[in-house]
Amino acid sequence: MASESHMPGPMCLIENTNGKLVINPEALKILTAIDQPLVVVAIVGLYRTGKSYLMNKLAGKNKGFSLGSTVQSHTKGIWMWCVPHPKKPNHTLVLLDTEGLGDVEKGDNQNDSWIFALAILLSSTFVYNSMGTINQQAMDQLHYVTELTDRIRASSSPDVNEVEDSAAFMSFFPDFVWTLRDFSLELVADGQPISADEYLENSLKLKHGTSQKDKNFNLPRLCIRKFFPKKKCFIFDRPTERKMLGQLETLHDDELDPEFVQQVTVFCSYIFNNSKTKTLQGGIQVSGPRLESLVLTYVNTITSGGLPCMENAVLALAQIENSAAVQKALDHYDQQMEQKVQLPTDTLQELLDLHRASEKEAIEIFMKNSFKDVDHLFQKELAAKLQTKRDDFCKQNAKASSDRCSALVEDIFRPLEEGVKQGIYSKPGGYRLFLQKLQELQKKYYEEPKKGIQAEEILQTYLQSKESVVDAILQTDQSLSEKEKEIEVQRAKAESAEAATKMLEEMQRKNQQMLEQKEKSYQEHVKQLTEKMESDRAQLKAEQENIVALKLQEQALLLKQGFQEESRQLHDEIKNLKKNMKSSKSICTLS
């Protein structure tokens, strides 16, 4: 996507009408065309809390996402605006604005939970927007976060303890940003000024106690602390006097509260500079087509009554991309062979060397463009198709050689054929003349270039077809004694046997070359697969170590604050995660 002219304004991505989520195919076409990595920022919050205004600012505009001016929720479903990233070259910033949660007109908040879950699944930065301070009411309104384990699955076959194990969620959850609008408190704690981030940290502290009220107090706070890898907070003053709020998108910055304008600038700067590229487990960067696949998989799962599963979504995406990776590799192979190969080649080894070089590049392209190739099925498919292409080239090479050599034999040995028809050799001394002419023409045949691998076989086949003619000329040559004729017969047989032995040896040599090439192909596949698996394993290890570090930090905080039970649960999670890290090694085989 070269410029913002591709998408001058937002478009509905997932429509929420009559309680049903429907994907807009036009929005998917936009995503399909974006081959750059995406930074995906989604905003969620209660209706009429000014979410759309912040998203317009991130798009660099005053207008775009509909602000509305009444208490009626304005944005239905999830709207999308793709713009060039202002700070990251060759990246696209995807802004997702969601309908207001808790809209009284909807009555049923079932879809609110799904909108909340989809915003988390699709984004790399998740912005939760609310009014005023972080009090218990604000936490109660954030009850959707406590339902995530009932709405989302990390694995298609979860362990019995997965609900308690938040590490699986943290591995793919976005960063969490809480934006507080019309914030009127002084940021002070114990008489000392604090930052907005410290205010959020204090607000997420747990309460000691075992009553249901204490559990209700702690649950959303625990979920935010355990699920989201990174947490940030921004506060905003009221932008202008209340009666002017309905005209917000038409007001210039100098007509707004200067403090508010500065706060919006700081917020946008943070998002531009700190929001990460959307990635899947293993460091796989999400492009437009990949986000399209995730949207389709998640929404189709929800509408069919299932729970969105991160693992299944990634595997579904992998099926599409790995199939395309196979085709891309094969296309490159075809292109390289077309450029390099001129049939017939002088030797089989020459063709096999060209095949091997093109095959190596094709495997590299597959490795670069594939991921999550379970049981290496797609790589095996590529290997089989490359082998078929190699065999086809060998057949084409043999045919090209046969056609050229047959034409050469017909052309070069035509004078000999005409001499036989004219009876030039059917006279005393004719046999010697015939052999002399035959040797002369054979020499001429051998001197011809670019005959290919069938040169000897075609010549020997021709000579064998003339044995009866040679024998007839020999037997009718009255200048030769019977003993001389017998010697010539034995010499011809010996030459024929020697030629047959050479052809057999050549065939065996070709078979050996083909076997060696097959082994080299296998070793090349294994070599590149091993390198990819090592790279993937290092990436996964780094991700897991990062999660462990975050978990250890959270555990230490819980222990310091006196929450022994929660600290113990987190200790068990960390122990389980470390155990999985040790057992994640696999052996590289392609059978």
Short mmCIF file of N, CA and C in Angstrom, two decimals, residues 470-573:
data_model
loop_
_atom_site.label_atom_id
_atom_site.label_comp_id
_atom_site.label_asym_id
_atom_site.label_seq_id
_atom_site.Cartn_x
_atom_site.Cartn_y
_atom_site.Cartn_z
N VAL A 470 26.10 -54.98 -43.57
CA VAL A 470 27.56 -55.14 -43.50
C VAL A 470 27.93 -56.60 -43.77
N ASP A 471 27.18 -57.52 -43.18
CA ASP A 471 27.48 -58.94 -43.36
C ASP A 471 27.28 -59.37 -44.82
N ALA A 472 26.25 -58.84 -45.46
CA ALA A 472 26.00 -59.18 -46.87
C ALA A 472 27.13 -58.67 -47.76
N ILE A 473 27.60 -57.43 -47.49
CA ILE A 473 28.71 -56.86 -48.28
C ILE A 473 29.98 -57.70 -48.05
N LEU A 474 30.17 -58.12 -46.81
CA LEU A 474 31.34 -58.93 -46.47
C LEU A 474 31.30 -60.27 -47.22
N GLN A 475 30.17 -60.93 -47.17
CA GLN A 475 30.07 -62.27 -47.75
C GLN A 475 30.17 -62.26 -49.28
N THR A 476 29.78 -61.13 -49.90
CA THR A 476 29.81 -61.08 -51.37
C THR A 476 31.11 -60.51 -51.92
N ASP A 477 32.02 -60.12 -51.03
CA ASP A 477 33.30 -59.55 -51.48
C ASP A 477 34.24 -60.70 -51.86
N GLN A 478 34.42 -60.90 -53.16
CA GLN A 478 35.20 -62.03 -53.67
C GLN A 478 36.71 -61.83 -53.50
N SER A 479 37.13 -60.65 -53.08
CA SER A 479 38.57 -60.42 -52.89
C SER A 479 39.05 -60.95 -51.54
N LEU A 480 38.09 -61.33 -50.68
CA LEU A 480 38.44 -61.82 -49.34
C LEU A 480 38.32 -63.34 -49.29
N SER A 481 39.29 -63.99 -48.60
CA SER A 481 39.22 -65.44 -48.42
C SER A 481 38.23 -65.74 -47.31
N GLU A 482 37.84 -66.98 -47.19
CA GLU A 482 36.88 -67.40 -46.15
C GLU A 482 37.45 -67.14 -44.76
N LYS A 483 38.77 -67.36 -44.63
CA LYS A 483 39.40 -67.13 -43.33
C LYS A 483 39.36 -65.65 -42.96
N GLU A 484 39.61 -64.78 -43.96
CA GLU A 484 39.56 -63.33 -43.71
C GLU A 484 38.14 -62.89 -43.34
N LYS A 485 37.19 -63.54 -44.05
CA LYS A 485 35.79 -63.20 -43.73
C LYS A 485 35.44 -63.60 -42.30
N GLU A 486 35.90 -64.76 -41.88
CA GLU A 486 35.63 -65.23 -40.51
C GLU A 486 36.27 -64.29 -39.47
N ILE A 487 37.49 -63.86 -39.78
CA ILE A 487 38.17 -62.92 -38.86
C ILE A 487 37.36 -61.63 -38.73
N GLU A 488 36.85 -61.13 -39.86
CA GLU A 488 36.05 -59.89 -39.85
C GLU A 488 34.76 -60.06 -39.06
N VAL A 489 34.16 -61.25 -39.20
CA VAL A 489 32.92 -61.53 -38.44
C VAL A 489 33.20 -61.47 -36.95
N GLN A 490 34.28 -62.12 -36.54
CA GLN A 490 34.63 -62.14 -35.11
C GLN A 490 34.99 -60.72 -34.61
N ARG A 491 35.69 -59.95 -35.45
CA ARG A 491 36.05 -58.57 -35.06
C ARG A 491 34.79 -57.73 -34.87
N ALA A 492 33.84 -57.89 -35.79
CA ALA A 492 32.59 -57.12 -35.70
C ALA A 492 31.82 -57.49 -34.44
N LYS A 493 31.82 -58.79 -34.12
CA LYS A 493 31.14 -59.23 -32.90
C LYS A 493 31.80 -58.65 -31.65
N ALA A 494 33.14 -58.65 -31.67
CA ALA A 494 33.88 -58.12 -30.52
C ALA A 494 33.60 -56.63 -30.34
N GLU A 495 33.58 -55.89 -31.46
CA GLU A 495 33.28 -54.45 -31.39
C GLU A 495 31.86 -54.20 -30.86
N SER A 496 30.95 -55.02 -31.35
CA SER A 496 29.55 -54.89 -30.92
C SER A 496 29.42 -55.18 -29.43
N ALA A 497 30.11 -56.21 -28.96
CA ALA A 497 30.06 -56.58 -27.54
C ALA A 497 30.68 -55.49 -26.68
N GLU A 498 31.80 -54.93 -27.18
CA GLU A 498 32.48 -53.87 -26.44
C GLU A 498 31.57 -52.63 -26.33
N ALA A 499 30.89 -52.32 -27.44
CA ALA A 499 29.98 -51.16 -27.45
C ALA A 499 28.83 -51.39 -26.47
N ALA A 500 28.31 -52.63 -26.45
CA ALA A 500 27.20 -52.96 -25.54
C ALA A 500 27.64 -52.85 -24.09
N THR A 501 28.89 -53.28 -23.81
CA THR A 501 29.43 -53.18 -22.44
C THR A 501 29.55 -51.72 -22.01
N LYS A 502 30.06 -50.89 -22.95
CA LYS A 502 30.20 -49.46 -22.64
C LYS A 502 28.86 -48.81 -22.37
N MET A 503 27.85 -49.19 -23.17
CA MET A 503 26.51 -48.61 -22.99
C MET A 503 25.92 -49.03 -21.64
N LEU A 504 26.18 -50.27 -21.25
CA LEU A 504 25.69 -50.76 -19.95
C LEU A 504 26.38 -50.00 -18.82
N GLU A 505 27.69 -49.81 -18.96
CA GLU A 505 28.44 -49.06 -17.94
C GLU A 505 27.94 -47.62 -17.84
N GLU A 506 27.65 -47.03 -19.03
CA GLU A 506 27.13 -45.65 -19.05
C GLU A 506 25.77 -45.57 -18.37
N MET A 507 24.92 -46.56 -18.62
CA MET A 507 23.60 -46.59 -17.99
C MET A 507 23.72 -46.72 -16.47
N GLN A 508 24.64 -47.58 -16.03
CA GLN A 508 24.87 -47.75 -14.59
C GLN A 508 25.40 -46.45 -13.97
N ARG A 509 26.27 -45.75 -14.72
CA ARG A 509 26.83 -44.50 -14.23
C ARG A 509 25.73 -43.44 -14.09
N LYS A 510 24.83 -43.39 -15.07
CA LYS A 510 23.71 -42.46 -15.01
C LYS A 510 22.79 -42.77 -13.82
N ASN A 511 22.53 -44.04 -13.62
CA ASN A 511 21.69 -44.45 -12.48
C ASN A 511 22.34 -44.04 -11.15
N GLN A 512 23.67 -44.21 -11.09
CA GLN A 512 24.40 -43.83 -9.88
C GLN A 512 24.33 -42.32 -9.66
N GLN A 513 24.45 -41.56 -10.76
CA GLN A 513 24.34 -40.10 -10.65
C GLN A 513 22.96 -39.68 -10.15
N MET A 514 21.92 -40.37 -10.64
CA MET A 514 20.55 -40.05 -10.20
C MET A 514 20.36 -40.37 -8.72
N LEU A 515 20.92 -41.50 -8.28
CA LEU A 515 20.83 -41.86 -6.86
C LEU A 515 21.56 -40.85 -5.98
N GLU A 516 22.76 -40.45 -6.45
CA GLU A 516 23.54 -39.46 -5.69
C GLU A 516 22.80 -38.12 -5.64
N GLN A 517 22.16 -37.75 -6.76
CA GLN A 517 21.40 -36.50 -6.79
C GLN A 517 20.21 -36.56 -5.83
N LYS A 518 19.55 -37.69 -5.78
CA LYS A 518 18.41 -37.86 -4.86
C LYS A 518 18.87 -37.69 -3.41
N GLU A 519 20.02 -38.25 -3.08
CA GLU A 519 20.56 -38.12 -1.73
C GLU A 519 20.95 -36.67 -1.43
N LYS A 520 21.57 -36.01 -2.43
CA LYS A 520 21.94 -34.61 -2.24
C LYS A 520 20.70 -33.73 -2.03
N SER A 521 19.64 -34.02 -2.77
CA SER A 521 18.38 -33.27 -2.61
C SER A 521 17.84 -33.45 -1.20
N TYR A 522 17.85 -34.68 -0.74
CA TYR A 522 17.36 -34.97 0.61
C TYR A 522 18.18 -34.22 1.66
N GLN A 523 19.50 -34.27 1.50
CA GLN A 523 20.38 -33.61 2.46
C GLN A 523 20.19 -32.09 2.43
N GLU A 524 19.93 -31.53 1.25
CA GLU A 524 19.69 -30.08 1.15
C GLU A 524 18.40 -29.69 1.88
N HIS A 525 17.36 -30.51 1.71
CA HIS A 525 16.10 -30.27 2.42
C HIS A 525 16.33 -30.34 3.93
N VAL A 526 17.04 -31.37 4.38
CA VAL A 526 17.28 -31.55 5.82
C VAL A 526 18.13 -30.40 6.36
N LYS A 527 19.16 -30.01 5.61
CA LYS A 527 20.05 -28.91 6.04
C LYS A 527 19.26 -27.62 6.25
N GLN A 528 18.47 -27.25 5.26
CA GLN A 528 17.72 -26.00 5.37
C GLN A 528 16.61 -26.10 6.42
N LEU A 529 15.99 -27.28 6.54
CA LEU A 529 14.96 -27.46 7.56
C LEU A 529 15.57 -27.36 8.96
N THR A 530 16.76 -27.95 9.12
CA THR A 530 17.44 -27.88 10.42
C THR A 530 17.74 -26.43 10.80
N GLU A 531 18.24 -25.67 9.83
CA GLU A 531 18.55 -24.26 10.08
C GLU A 531 17.29 -23.49 10.46
N LYS A 532 16.18 -23.76 9.75
CA LYS A 532 14.92 -23.06 10.04
C LYS A 532 14.40 -23.45 11.43
N MET A 533 14.50 -24.74 11.76
CA MET A 533 14.01 -25.19 13.07
C MET A 533 14.84 -24.60 14.20
N GLU A 534 16.15 -24.48 13.98
CA GLU A 534 17.01 -23.87 14.99
C GLU A 534 16.65 -22.40 15.18
N SER A 535 16.40 -21.72 14.06
CA SER A 535 16.02 -20.31 14.12
C SER A 535 14.67 -20.14 14.83
N ASP A 536 13.71 -21.00 14.47
CA ASP A 536 12.38 -20.95 15.10
C ASP A 536 12.48 -21.25 16.59
N ARG A 537 13.34 -22.23 16.92
CA ARG A 537 13.49 -22.61 18.32
C ARG A 537 14.11 -21.46 19.13
N ALA A 538 15.08 -20.77 18.53
CA ALA A 538 15.70 -19.63 19.21
C ALA A 538 14.70 -18.51 19.41
N GLN A 539 13.84 -18.28 18.39
CA GLN A 539 12.81 -17.25 18.49
C GLN A 539 11.81 -17.59 19.59
N LEU A 540 11.37 -18.86 19.61
CA LEU A 540 10.41 -19.30 20.62
C LEU A 540 11.01 -19.20 22.02
N LYS A 541 12.29 -19.59 22.13
CA LYS A 541 12.97 -19.52 23.43
C LYS A 541 13.02 -18.09 23.93
N ALA A 542 13.34 -17.16 23.02
CA ALA A 542 13.41 -15.74 23.40
C ALA A 542 12.04 -15.24 23.86
N GLU A 543 10.98 -15.66 23.16
CA GLU A 543 9.62 -15.26 23.55
C GLU A 543 9.27 -15.83 24.92
N GLN A 544 9.60 -17.10 25.12
CA GLN A 544 9.27 -17.75 26.39
C GLN A 544 10.07 -17.15 27.54
N GLU A 545 11.34 -16.84 27.28
CA GLU A 545 12.17 -16.22 28.33
C GLU A 545 11.64 -14.85 28.71
N ASN A 546 11.12 -14.11 27.71
CA ASN A 546 10.53 -12.81 27.98
C ASN A 546 9.29 -12.95 28.87
N ILE A 547 8.46 -13.96 28.57
CA ILE A 547 7.26 -14.20 29.38
C ILE A 547 7.65 -14.61 30.80
N VAL A 548 8.65 -15.49 30.91
CA VAL A 548 9.12 -15.91 32.24
C VAL A 548 9.59 -14.69 33.04
N ALA A 549 10.35 -13.80 32.39
CA ALA A 549 10.85 -12.60 33.09
C ALA A 549 9.69 -11.74 33.59
N LEU A 550 8.67 -11.57 32.76
CA LEU A 550 7.50 -10.77 33.15
C LEU A 550 6.75 -11.45 34.29
N LYS A 551 6.65 -12.78 34.21
CA LYS A 551 5.95 -13.54 35.26
C LYS A 551 6.71 -13.46 36.59
N LEU A 552 8.03 -13.58 36.52
CA LEU A 552 8.85 -13.49 37.73
C LEU A 552 8.71 -12.11 38.39
N GLN A 553 8.66 -11.09 37.54
CA GLN A 553 8.47 -9.72 38.04
C GLN A 553 7.12 -9.58 38.75
N GLU A 554 6.08 -10.14 38.13
CA GLU A 554 4.73 -10.09 38.73
C GLU A 554 4.67 -10.91 40.01
N GLN A 555 5.34 -12.08 40.00
CA GLN A 555 5.34 -12.93 41.20
C GLN A 555 6.01 -12.22 42.37
N ALA A 556 7.14 -11.56 42.08
CA ALA A 556 7.86 -10.84 43.14
C ALA A 556 6.99 -9.72 43.72
N LEU A 557 6.23 -9.06 42.85
CA LEU A 557 5.35 -7.98 43.29
C LEU A 557 4.23 -8.52 44.18
N LEU A 558 3.65 -9.64 43.75
CA LEU A 558 2.58 -10.26 44.56
C LEU A 558 3.10 -10.69 45.92
N LEU A 559 4.30 -11.26 45.93
CA LEU A 559 4.90 -11.73 47.18
C LEU A 559 5.18 -10.54 48.11
N LYS A 560 5.67 -9.46 47.53
CA LYS A 560 5.98 -8.26 48.30
C LYS A 560 4.72 -7.67 48.91
N GLN A 561 3.62 -7.77 48.18
CA GLN A 561 2.35 -7.21 48.65
C GLN A 561 1.59 -8.17 49.56
N GLY A 562 2.17 -9.35 49.80
CA GLY A 562 1.60 -10.28 50.77
C GLY A 562 0.55 -11.23 50.22
N PHE A 563 0.50 -11.41 48.89
CA PHE A 563 -0.49 -12.32 48.30
C PHE A 563 0.18 -13.67 48.03
N GLN A 564 0.25 -14.48 49.10
CA GLN A 564 0.98 -15.75 49.04
C GLN A 564 0.34 -16.73 48.05
N GLU A 565 -0.98 -16.87 48.09
CA GLU A 565 -1.66 -17.84 47.25
C GLU A 565 -1.50 -17.49 45.76
N GLU A 566 -1.73 -16.21 45.41
CA GLU A 566 -1.58 -15.79 44.02
C GLU A 566 -0.13 -15.95 43.55
N SER A 567 0.81 -15.66 44.47
CA SER A 567 2.22 -15.83 44.14
C SER A 567 2.56 -17.29 43.89
N ARG A 568 1.97 -18.18 44.69
CA ARG A 568 2.22 -19.62 44.52
C ARG A 568 1.67 -20.11 43.17
N GLN A 569 0.46 -19.63 42.81
CA GLN A 569 -0.12 -20.02 41.53
C GLN A 569 0.77 -19.57 40.36
N LEU A 570 1.29 -18.36 40.49
CA LEU A 570 2.16 -17.84 39.44
C LEU A 570 3.48 -18.63 39.41
N HIS A 571 3.96 -19.04 40.57
CA HIS A 571 5.16 -19.86 40.65
C HIS A 571 4.95 -21.17 39.89
N ASP A 572 3.77 -21.77 40.05
CA ASP A 572 3.45 -23.02 39.34
C ASP A 572 3.41 -22.80 37.83
N GLU A 573 2.85 -21.66 37.42
CA GLU A 573 2.81 -21.33 35.99
C GLU A 573 4.23 -21.23 35.42
#
